[in-house]
């Protein structure tokens, strides 16, 4: 006898026959993804009435066929051991009949992507063995049934894309068997209950597109198995919890279209498995953390429409992202391909490189020019050589000289005898045997004898006079020319000097 009838994913069309009930040993009826229909006028699912005769039937799957119509009440007459009933995407309308509660062995019920309406029947709360409830993409209204929290074995609860309203039930956090919770795209309005963070083994959590808020921080750090977290399009405020960065298994994180502010946590660099990260349309500020460069698996990244600033990271996965990932952040900067202004640091670095190049190639030339200028200035300022003896010496050293008295000097020269005088000064002009001579040779002003200055006649006595002047200066520590240093003595004649020097002494 036939036990399994599986013709899914084919091109069968026409009516599902009402004679299937003759297959008394049938255990599985799987005709999904074909073009099967019901009566064109009534669209009544009479084939279900026929299948009620198959008392060993465990699996029914008629999904993705244009069956239309409504679920009949005699669905409750199906085999009591039926564990799976799939009728998603069948263009169903109307309500779920309460008789469905008779299928007490049911562990998976899928009626998603239809046009079912009304409220979710409380009878579903009586299916204690239920592990999967898939009612997404319908038109169900009303609150989430509190009786659902009594389904202790429930693994997957999909109620998204309906018109449900009211709060997210805190008792959902007590369903420790939950692995998939999808309540997105409804009209739910409440604070996200903190009890949800008790679901330590949950894999998927979708609360998106509702009116939910967070009365306290989203402490999701204990959800160590979480793969998908979608809290987008709600009314969340405050800072993003840094504990999210500890979700090492997370593949997708969507916090977009909220009112979150503060900085992107540096801890997000720990999301090493993440593939999808969307923080767009918030009030986030500060910098994009460089730690995100470590997210090698990230292929979708969006922080547009925030108030972020600074340079966009350039390494890791960031070269793969386009300008749409960063648009409408007025203070962000980056490469031209992202349609952003260049970063000041880059401008500074470019200027610095230009300066370095200029110094590298221009400094030697500049150095040579400066050196030539310095040498020229030094040459022009160098003191000219003087052929005359210095008029004024450092007299401080005279204090250490040995003083010689006039008596000692007279004794040493035998009364200043001419034979004991050295041959120096004017005496060099005299020949052998000459004692007097007339000459135009100038002597040193201040040391010449008066008769030489007035007549030009020189003799050995002129040198004696000069020597006396020198000796007097040595003994008195006075220099005769001191008061003439500041004047231009070259403008005076010898006679002028004699008048200046001798007249006061005669007076």
Short mmCIF file of C-alpha atoms in Angstrom, two decimals:
data_model
loop_
_atom_site.label_atom_id
_atom_site.label_comp_id
_atom_site.label_asym_id
_atom_site.label_seq_id
_atom_site.Cartn_x
_atom_site.Cartn_y
_atom_site.Cartn_z
CA UNK A 1 0.00 0.00 0.00
CA UNK A 2 1.15 3.52 -0.79
CA UNK A 3 2.49 5.32 2.28
CA UNK A 4 4.27 8.35 0.87
CA UNK A 5 2.99 10.49 -1.98
CA UNK A 6 5.62 13.14 -2.82
CA UNK A 7 5.28 15.05 -6.09
CA UNK A 8 6.46 18.47 -4.86
CA UNK A 9 8.29 20.97 -7.08
CA UNK A 10 6.75 19.95 -10.39
CA UNK A 11 4.27 21.37 -12.90
CA UNK A 12 1.15 19.43 -11.96
CA UNK A 13 -2.08 21.37 -12.37
CA UNK A 14 -5.81 20.82 -11.96
CA UNK A 15 -7.87 19.76 -8.96
CA UNK A 16 -6.59 17.72 -6.05
CA UNK A 17 -8.73 14.57 -6.24
CA UNK A 18 -11.25 13.70 -3.51
CA UNK A 19 -10.38 10.01 -3.71
CA UNK A 20 -7.13 10.29 -1.74
CA UNK A 21 -8.95 8.87 1.26
CA UNK A 22 -8.75 5.46 -0.32
CA UNK A 23 -5.04 5.41 0.47
CA UNK A 24 -5.67 4.21 4.01
CA UNK A 25 -1.99 3.65 4.83
CA UNK A 26 -0.90 7.02 3.56
CA UNK A 27 1.53 8.72 5.95
CA UNK A 28 2.84 11.66 3.92
CA UNK A 29 1.09 13.79 1.32
CA UNK A 30 3.50 16.31 -0.23
CA UNK A 31 2.39 18.22 -3.34
CA UNK A 32 3.97 21.63 -2.70
CA UNK A 33 5.20 23.96 -5.45
CA UNK A 34 2.89 22.92 -8.26
CA UNK A 35 -0.13 24.52 -9.96
CA UNK A 36 -2.88 22.60 -8.22
CA UNK A 37 -6.27 24.21 -7.59
CA UNK A 38 -9.67 23.70 -5.95
CA UNK A 39 -13.20 24.06 -7.33
CA UNK A 40 -13.22 27.37 -9.24
CA UNK A 41 -16.52 28.53 -7.74
CA UNK A 42 -16.47 27.44 -4.11
CA UNK A 43 -12.71 26.96 -3.67
CA UNK A 44 -13.60 24.46 -0.98
CA UNK A 45 -10.81 22.23 0.27
CA UNK A 46 -12.84 19.05 -0.03
CA UNK A 47 -9.67 16.96 -0.43
CA UNK A 48 -9.02 17.52 3.29
CA UNK A 49 -12.30 15.78 4.11
CA UNK A 50 -11.12 12.82 2.06
CA UNK A 51 -7.70 12.74 3.76
CA UNK A 52 -9.47 12.44 7.13
CA UNK A 53 -9.87 8.77 6.30
CA UNK A 54 -6.08 8.31 6.35
CA UNK A 55 -5.63 7.69 10.07
CA UNK A 56 -1.87 7.17 9.76
CA UNK A 57 -1.29 10.47 8.04
CA UNK A 58 1.51 12.52 9.67
CA UNK A 59 2.62 15.06 7.04
CA UNK A 60 0.55 17.32 4.79
CA UNK A 61 2.28 19.92 2.61
CA UNK A 62 0.27 21.76 -0.04
CA UNK A 63 2.26 25.00 0.05
CA UNK A 64 2.85 27.21 -2.97
CA UNK A 65 -0.23 26.17 -4.91
CA UNK A 66 -3.02 28.63 -5.94
CA UNK A 67 -5.65 26.77 -3.96
CA UNK A 68 -7.45 29.88 -2.68
CA UNK A 69 -10.54 29.41 -0.54
CA UNK A 70 -10.68 29.11 3.26
CA UNK A 71 -9.59 26.53 5.75
CA UNK A 72 -12.57 24.28 6.47
CA UNK A 73 -13.65 23.39 9.98
CA UNK A 74 -13.15 19.72 9.27
CA UNK A 75 -9.42 20.31 9.43
CA UNK A 76 -9.96 19.20 13.01
CA UNK A 77 -10.96 15.75 11.76
CA UNK A 78 -7.54 14.93 10.37
CA UNK A 79 -5.40 12.22 11.90
CA UNK A 80 -4.74 12.68 15.57
CA UNK A 81 -1.11 11.82 14.94
CA UNK A 82 -0.69 14.57 12.34
CA UNK A 83 2.54 16.44 13.22
CA UNK A 84 3.04 18.75 10.25
CA UNK A 85 0.54 20.86 8.32
CA UNK A 86 2.01 23.26 5.72
CA UNK A 87 -0.28 25.48 3.64
CA UNK A 88 1.76 28.64 3.16
CA UNK A 89 1.47 30.75 0.03
CA UNK A 90 -1.87 29.27 -1.02
CA UNK A 91 -3.91 32.49 -1.28
CA UNK A 92 -5.99 31.49 1.72
CA UNK A 93 -8.51 33.92 3.23
CA UNK A 94 -10.68 34.04 6.31
CA UNK A 95 -9.92 32.91 9.85
CA UNK A 96 -8.09 29.95 11.29
CA UNK A 97 -10.84 27.65 12.57
CA UNK A 98 -10.75 26.90 16.27
CA UNK A 99 -11.02 23.19 15.42
CA UNK A 100 -7.35 23.25 14.65
CA UNK A 101 -6.86 22.81 18.37
CA UNK A 102 -7.90 19.15 17.96
CA UNK A 103 -4.56 18.37 16.32
CA UNK A 104 -2.84 17.87 19.64
CA UNK A 105 0.19 16.05 18.16
CA UNK A 106 1.01 18.96 15.88
CA UNK A 107 4.59 20.19 16.20
CA UNK A 108 4.81 22.41 13.08
CA UNK A 109 2.04 24.63 11.69
CA UNK A 110 2.85 26.86 8.70
CA UNK A 111 0.18 29.17 7.26
CA UNK A 112 2.39 32.10 6.30
CA UNK A 113 2.15 34.36 3.25
CA UNK A 114 -1.61 34.16 2.88
CA UNK A 115 -4.44 36.59 3.47
CA UNK A 116 -5.72 35.14 6.69
CA UNK A 117 -7.30 37.66 9.02
CA UNK A 118 -9.00 37.97 12.38
CA UNK A 119 -7.23 37.14 15.59
CA UNK A 120 -4.97 34.20 16.26
CA UNK A 121 -7.24 31.58 17.88
CA UNK A 122 -6.59 30.78 21.50
CA UNK A 123 -6.90 27.11 20.56
CA UNK A 124 -3.34 27.22 19.23
CA UNK A 125 -2.18 27.70 22.79
CA UNK A 126 -3.46 24.19 23.46
CA UNK A 127 -1.06 22.57 20.99
CA UNK A 128 1.42 21.64 23.70
CA UNK A 129 3.72 19.75 21.38
CA UNK A 130 4.03 22.63 18.97
CA UNK A 131 7.64 23.47 18.08
CA UNK A 132 7.15 25.74 15.07
CA UNK A 133 4.40 28.31 14.49
CA UNK A 134 4.70 30.20 11.19
CA UNK A 135 1.97 32.82 10.69
CA UNK A 136 3.97 35.65 9.10
CA UNK A 137 2.74 37.81 6.21
CA UNK A 138 -0.97 37.67 6.87
CA UNK A 139 -3.51 40.16 8.20
CA UNK A 140 -3.91 38.98 11.75
CA UNK A 141 -4.98 41.58 14.27
CA UNK A 142 -5.18 41.92 18.00
CA UNK A 143 -2.56 41.31 20.67
CA UNK A 144 -0.13 38.45 20.93
CA UNK A 145 -1.85 35.59 22.69
CA UNK A 146 -0.58 35.14 26.20
CA UNK A 147 -1.43 31.45 25.92
CA UNK A 148 1.42 31.12 23.42
CA UNK A 149 3.84 31.55 26.35
CA UNK A 150 2.59 28.16 27.57
CA UNK A 151 4.08 26.37 24.55
CA UNK A 152 7.15 25.15 26.38
CA UNK A 153 8.56 23.26 23.40
CA UNK A 154 8.20 26.10 20.94
CA UNK A 155 11.41 26.58 18.98
CA UNK A 156 10.28 29.05 16.27
CA UNK A 157 7.63 31.77 16.56
CA UNK A 158 7.07 33.78 13.38
CA UNK A 159 4.35 36.44 13.64
CA UNK A 160 5.98 39.17 11.55
CA UNK A 161 4.26 41.29 8.88
CA UNK A 162 0.79 41.29 10.40
CA UNK A 163 -1.28 43.93 12.12
CA UNK A 164 -0.73 42.81 15.69
CA UNK A 165 -0.75 45.49 18.37
CA UNK A 166 -0.19 45.79 22.07
CA UNK A 167 2.96 44.98 24.04
CA UNK A 168 5.71 42.46 23.54
CA UNK A 169 4.83 39.96 26.23
CA UNK A 170 7.45 39.67 28.98
CA UNK A 171 6.53 36.00 29.35
CA UNK A 172 8.17 35.32 26.00
CA UNK A 173 11.48 35.59 27.86
CA UNK A 174 10.47 32.52 29.87
CA UNK A 175 10.27 30.33 26.77
CA UNK A 176 13.81 29.05 27.08
CA UNK A 177 13.34 26.66 24.15
CA UNK A 178 12.93 29.56 21.71
CA UNK A 179 15.57 29.78 18.99
CA UNK A 180 13.74 32.03 16.50
CA UNK A 181 11.49 34.93 17.51
CA UNK A 182 10.18 37.15 14.71
CA UNK A 183 7.68 39.88 15.61
CA UNK A 184 8.76 42.48 13.06
CA UNK A 185 6.51 44.71 10.95
CA UNK A 186 3.55 44.90 13.28
CA UNK A 187 2.09 47.67 15.42
CA UNK A 188 3.50 46.56 18.73
CA UNK A 189 4.12 49.36 21.19
CA UNK A 190 5.89 48.92 24.50
CA UNK A 191 9.29 48.82 26.05
CA UNK A 192 11.36 45.85 24.97
CA UNK A 193 11.08 43.54 27.98
CA UNK A 194 14.41 42.85 29.63
CA UNK A 195 13.31 39.23 30.06
CA UNK A 196 14.15 38.63 26.40
CA UNK A 197 17.83 38.82 27.30
CA UNK A 198 17.29 35.59 29.28
CA UNK A 199 16.98 33.66 26.03
CA UNK A 200 20.63 32.66 26.06
CA UNK A 201 20.28 30.08 23.29
CA UNK A 202 18.25 32.18 20.87
CA UNK A 203 19.59 32.37 17.32
CA UNK A 204 17.32 34.97 15.71
CA UNK A 205 15.56 37.97 17.26
CA UNK A 206 13.54 40.29 15.02
CA UNK A 207 11.53 43.11 16.61
CA UNK A 208 11.91 45.52 13.71
CA UNK A 209 9.36 48.01 12.33
CA UNK A 210 7.27 48.48 15.43
CA UNK A 211 6.89 51.24 18.01
CA UNK A 212 9.13 49.76 20.64
CA UNK A 213 11.35 51.70 22.99
CA UNK A 214 14.06 50.81 25.45
CA UNK A 215 13.46 51.87 29.02
CA UNK A 216 16.94 50.64 29.83
CA UNK A 217 20.09 49.62 28.02
CA UNK A 218 19.85 46.69 25.62
CA UNK A 219 21.89 44.23 27.65
CA UNK A 220 22.26 41.55 25.00
CA UNK A 221 25.72 40.46 26.11
CA UNK A 222 24.50 37.05 27.35
CA UNK A 223 23.01 36.02 23.99
CA UNK A 224 26.17 34.15 23.10
CA UNK A 225 24.54 32.06 20.34
CA UNK A 226 22.75 34.92 18.59
CA UNK A 227 23.14 35.02 14.79
CA UNK A 228 20.60 37.66 13.72
CA UNK A 229 19.52 40.75 15.67
CA UNK A 230 17.14 43.21 14.04
CA UNK A 231 15.81 46.10 16.14
CA UNK A 232 15.53 48.57 13.26
CA UNK A 233 12.69 51.05 12.69
CA UNK A 234 11.66 51.50 16.29
CA UNK A 235 11.93 54.27 18.88
CA UNK A 236 15.15 53.20 20.56
CA UNK A 237 17.16 55.94 22.24
CA UNK A 238 20.37 56.28 24.22
CA UNK A 239 23.79 54.85 23.56
CA UNK A 240 24.45 51.58 21.78
CA UNK A 241 25.35 48.97 24.35
CA UNK A 242 29.01 47.99 24.19
CA UNK A 243 28.00 44.45 25.23
CA UNK A 244 26.88 43.83 21.64
CA UNK A 245 30.56 43.66 20.74
CA UNK A 246 30.80 40.43 22.72
CA UNK A 247 28.44 38.55 20.38
CA UNK A 248 31.15 36.61 18.59
CA UNK A 249 28.73 34.48 16.54
CA UNK A 250 26.59 37.38 15.29
CA UNK A 251 26.15 37.45 11.51
CA UNK A 252 23.68 40.32 11.09
CA UNK A 253 23.04 43.43 13.20
CA UNK A 254 20.47 46.03 12.19
CA UNK A 255 19.88 49.02 14.47
CA UNK A 256 18.95 51.44 11.70
CA UNK A 257 16.14 54.02 11.77
CA UNK A 258 16.03 54.64 15.50
CA UNK A 259 17.02 57.58 17.69
CA UNK A 260 20.24 56.15 19.02
CA UNK A 261 23.02 58.59 19.83
CA UNK A 262 26.55 58.54 21.20
CA UNK A 263 29.49 56.80 19.59
CA UNK A 264 29.83 53.54 17.72
CA UNK A 265 31.34 51.27 20.38
CA UNK A 266 34.98 50.35 19.91
CA UNK A 267 33.95 46.85 21.02
CA UNK A 268 32.24 46.33 17.64
CA UNK A 269 35.66 45.31 16.43
CA UNK A 270 34.97 42.03 18.24
CA UNK A 271 32.09 41.10 15.89
CA UNK A 272 34.43 38.92 13.89
CA UNK A 273 31.63 36.89 12.24
CA UNK A 274 29.38 39.77 11.24
CA UNK A 275 28.41 40.03 7.56
CA UNK A 276 25.68 42.67 7.76
CA UNK A 277 25.96 45.84 9.90
CA UNK A 278 23.46 48.69 9.53
CA UNK A 279 23.51 51.70 11.89
CA UNK A 280 22.04 54.22 9.46
CA UNK A 281 19.44 56.91 10.20
CA UNK A 282 20.28 57.56 13.83
CA UNK A 283 21.97 60.40 15.71
CA UNK A 284 25.34 58.73 16.12
CA UNK A 285 28.37 60.98 16.45
CA UNK A 286 32.12 60.66 16.83
CA UNK A 287 34.47 58.60 14.71
CA UNK A 288 34.07 55.30 12.88
CA UNK A 289 36.25 53.00 15.02
CA UNK A 290 39.44 51.76 13.38
CA UNK A 291 38.73 48.43 15.11
CA UNK A 292 36.09 47.72 12.43
CA UNK A 293 38.91 47.14 9.97
CA UNK A 294 39.30 43.71 11.57
CA UNK A 295 35.83 42.60 10.37
CA UNK A 296 37.05 40.62 7.39
CA UNK A 297 33.63 39.02 6.70
CA UNK A 298 31.71 42.28 6.58
CA UNK A 299 30.19 42.87 3.14
CA UNK A 300 27.34 45.26 3.97
CA UNK A 301 28.06 48.34 6.08
CA UNK A 302 25.82 51.39 6.39
CA UNK A 303 26.25 54.38 8.69
CA UNK A 304 24.56 56.95 6.45
CA UNK A 305 22.37 59.74 7.83
CA UNK A 306 24.12 60.21 11.14
CA UNK A 307 26.43 62.89 12.57
CA UNK A 308 29.69 61.02 12.30
CA UNK A 309 32.96 62.84 11.77
CA UNK A 310 36.62 62.28 11.00
CA UNK A 311 38.41 60.02 8.59
CA UNK A 312 36.80 56.85 7.27
CA UNK A 313 39.01 53.82 7.93
CA UNK A 314 40.92 52.76 4.84
CA UNK A 315 42.02 49.20 5.52
CA UNK A 316 40.33 45.82 5.88
CA UNK A 317 36.87 45.65 4.35
CA UNK A 318 36.41 49.43 3.91
CA UNK A 319 37.80 49.69 0.35
CA UNK A 320 34.81 47.54 -0.74
CA UNK A 321 32.13 49.99 0.42
CA UNK A 322 30.58 52.69 -1.75
CA UNK A 323 29.55 56.25 -1.01
CA UNK A 324 26.00 55.17 -0.06
CA UNK A 325 27.42 53.61 3.10
CA UNK A 326 28.56 57.02 4.40
CA UNK A 327 26.27 59.61 2.80
CA UNK A 328 24.77 62.48 4.80
CA UNK A 329 27.45 62.64 7.46
CA UNK A 330 28.61 66.21 6.95
CA UNK A 331 31.81 65.91 9.01
CA UNK A 332 33.12 62.68 7.51
CA UNK A 333 36.10 62.83 5.19
CA UNK A 334 37.77 60.30 2.95
CA UNK A 335 38.95 59.45 -0.56
CA UNK A 336 37.32 61.11 -3.58
CA UNK A 337 35.57 57.89 -4.67
CA UNK A 338 33.29 58.19 -1.61
CA UNK A 339 32.20 61.68 -2.71
CA UNK A 340 33.53 63.15 0.54
CA UNK A 341 35.89 66.05 1.21
CA UNK A 342 39.54 65.13 1.75
CA UNK A 343 40.74 64.80 5.32
CA UNK A 344 42.81 67.63 6.79
CA UNK A 345 45.34 65.11 7.95
CA UNK A 346 45.85 64.04 4.36
CA UNK A 347 46.24 67.67 3.28
CA UNK A 348 48.72 68.18 6.10
CA UNK A 349 50.58 65.02 5.13
CA UNK A 350 50.69 66.10 1.48
CA UNK A 351 52.00 69.52 2.48
CA UNK A 352 54.53 67.89 4.74
CA UNK A 353 55.74 65.67 1.90
CA UNK A 354 56.05 68.69 -0.36
CA UNK A 355 58.08 70.48 2.29
CA UNK A 356 60.30 67.43 2.75
CA UNK A 357 60.91 67.23 -0.99
CA UNK A 358 61.65 70.95 -1.10
CA UNK A 359 64.10 70.60 1.76
CA UNK A 360 65.68 67.54 0.25
CA UNK A 361 66.42 69.14 -3.10
CA UNK A 362 66.46 72.84 -2.23
CA UNK A 363 68.31 72.88 1.09
CA UNK A 364 71.78 72.27 -0.37
CA UNK A 365 71.37 75.18 -2.78
CA UNK A 366 69.95 77.41 -0.05
CA UNK A 367 72.83 76.42 2.23
CA UNK A 368 75.42 77.34 -0.38
CA UNK A 369 73.79 80.74 -0.96
CA UNK A 370 73.63 81.46 2.78
CA UNK A 371 77.26 80.42 3.19
CA UNK A 372 78.35 82.78 0.41
CA UNK A 373 76.39 85.64 1.95
CA UNK A 374 77.96 85.01 5.38
CA UNK A 375 81.44 84.85 3.91
CA UNK A 376 80.84 88.08 1.98
CA UNK A 377 79.64 89.88 5.11
CA UNK A 378 82.58 88.59 7.12
CA UNK A 379 85.00 89.69 4.42
CA UNK A 380 83.52 93.16 4.28
CA UNK A 381 83.52 93.54 8.06
CA UNK A 382 87.02 92.18 8.62
CA UNK A 383 89.40 94.78 10.22
CA UNK A 384 91.91 96.36 7.84
CA UNK A 385 95.58 95.85 8.59
CA UNK A 386 97.24 98.79 10.33
CA UNK A 387 100.90 99.62 9.79
CA UNK A 388 100.98 101.86 12.85
CA UNK A 389 101.43 100.78 16.40
CA UNK A 390 98.33 100.76 18.59
CA UNK A 391 97.81 104.01 20.40
CA UNK A 392 96.06 102.48 23.40
CA UNK A 393 96.82 99.15 24.99
CA UNK A 394 95.13 97.25 27.72
CA UNK A 395 96.64 99.05 30.70
CA UNK A 396 95.27 96.60 33.19
CA UNK A 397 98.27 94.36 32.54
CA UNK A 398 100.64 97.17 33.54
CA UNK A 399 99.83 96.51 37.17
CA UNK A 400 101.91 93.37 36.99
CA UNK A 401 104.95 94.93 35.31
CA UNK A 402 108.10 95.61 37.26
CA UNK A 403 108.58 99.32 37.90
CA UNK A 404 112.06 100.87 37.24
CA UNK A 405 113.04 104.10 38.95
CA UNK A 406 114.71 107.04 37.19
CA UNK A 407 117.83 106.54 39.33
CA UNK A 408 118.10 102.89 38.20
CA UNK A 409 117.65 103.91 34.57
CA UNK A 410 120.28 106.71 34.89
CA UNK A 411 122.73 104.36 36.52
CA UNK A 412 122.21 101.73 33.84
CA UNK A 413 122.94 104.19 31.04
CA UNK A 414 125.83 106.06 32.75
CA UNK A 415 123.78 109.23 32.97
CA UNK A 416 122.06 108.58 29.67
CA UNK A 417 125.30 108.59 27.68
CA UNK A 418 124.68 108.51 23.93
CA UNK A 419 126.98 105.52 23.53
CA UNK A 420 124.58 103.43 25.66
CA UNK A 421 121.44 104.21 23.66
CA UNK A 422 120.10 101.66 21.20
CA UNK A 423 120.06 102.44 17.51
CA UNK A 424 116.37 103.03 16.93
CA UNK A 425 113.93 105.71 15.80
CA UNK A 426 115.31 108.86 14.14
CA UNK A 427 118.94 107.83 14.83
CA UNK A 428 118.65 105.38 11.94
CA UNK A 429 118.63 108.34 9.52
CA UNK A 430 122.11 109.51 10.56
CA UNK A 431 125.16 108.25 8.81
CA UNK A 432 128.42 107.31 10.46
CA UNK A 433 129.88 110.33 12.24
CA UNK A 434 126.72 112.47 11.71
CA UNK A 435 125.21 114.08 14.78
CA UNK A 436 122.54 116.19 13.01
CA UNK A 437 120.55 116.05 9.76
CA UNK A 438 117.59 117.79 8.16
CA UNK A 439 114.79 115.54 6.79
CA UNK A 440 111.12 115.51 5.83
CA UNK A 441 110.57 112.05 7.42
CA UNK A 442 107.70 112.21 9.88
CA UNK A 443 108.03 110.96 13.39
CA UNK A 444 105.23 109.64 15.61
CA UNK A 445 103.06 112.50 16.77
CA UNK A 446 103.31 112.87 20.54
CA UNK A 447 106.78 111.34 20.73
CA UNK A 448 108.81 113.75 18.52
CA UNK A 449 111.11 116.41 19.92
CA UNK A 450 109.84 120.01 19.57
CA UNK A 451 112.83 121.10 17.46
CA UNK A 452 112.13 118.30 14.98
CA UNK A 453 108.50 119.28 14.72
CA UNK A 454 109.33 122.96 14.07
CA UNK A 455 112.52 122.77 11.88
CA UNK A 456 112.75 119.20 10.58
CA UNK A 457 116.31 118.92 12.01
CA UNK A 458 116.98 115.56 13.65
CA UNK A 459 119.72 114.31 15.92
CA UNK A 460 120.41 111.60 18.47
CA UNK A 461 118.87 113.90 21.03
CA UNK A 462 115.46 113.49 19.31
CA UNK A 463 115.53 109.81 20.19
CA UNK A 464 116.54 110.63 23.74
CA UNK A 465 113.46 112.85 23.95
CA UNK A 466 111.22 110.13 22.55
CA UNK A 467 112.70 107.59 24.92
CA UNK A 468 112.02 109.91 27.82
CA UNK A 469 108.38 110.19 26.78
CA UNK A 470 108.07 106.38 26.62
CA UNK A 471 109.74 105.98 30.03
CA UNK A 472 107.44 108.59 31.54
CA UNK A 473 104.40 106.75 30.23
CA UNK A 474 105.63 103.51 31.68
CA UNK A 475 106.15 105.04 35.08
CA UNK A 476 102.93 107.08 35.22
CA UNK A 477 100.73 104.64 33.35
CA UNK A 478 99.54 107.52 31.16
CA UNK A 479 99.50 107.65 27.41
CA UNK A 480 100.01 111.04 25.86
CA UNK A 481 97.67 110.47 22.93
CA UNK A 482 94.56 109.48 24.94
CA UNK A 483 92.63 112.70 24.36
CA UNK A 484 93.32 112.59 20.62
CA UNK A 485 91.96 109.12 19.88
CA UNK A 486 88.50 110.32 19.08
CA UNK A 487 89.76 113.10 16.83
CA UNK A 488 91.11 112.75 13.34
CA UNK A 489 94.82 113.59 13.98
CA UNK A 490 95.61 113.14 10.35
CA UNK A 491 93.89 116.46 9.77
CA UNK A 492 96.50 118.29 11.92
CA UNK A 493 99.94 119.41 10.87
CA UNK A 494 102.97 118.87 13.03
CA UNK A 495 102.92 122.53 13.99
CA UNK A 496 99.27 122.24 15.07
CA UNK A 497 100.18 119.34 17.30
CA UNK A 498 103.09 121.27 18.88
CA UNK A 499 100.76 124.14 19.67
CA UNK A 500 98.23 121.77 21.22
CA UNK A 501 100.82 119.89 23.26
CA UNK A 502 103.43 122.44 24.19
CA UNK A 503 101.52 125.65 24.82
CA UNK A 504 99.54 124.32 27.78
CA UNK A 505 102.73 122.91 29.28
CA UNK A 506 104.53 126.24 28.93
CA UNK A 507 101.66 128.02 30.60
#
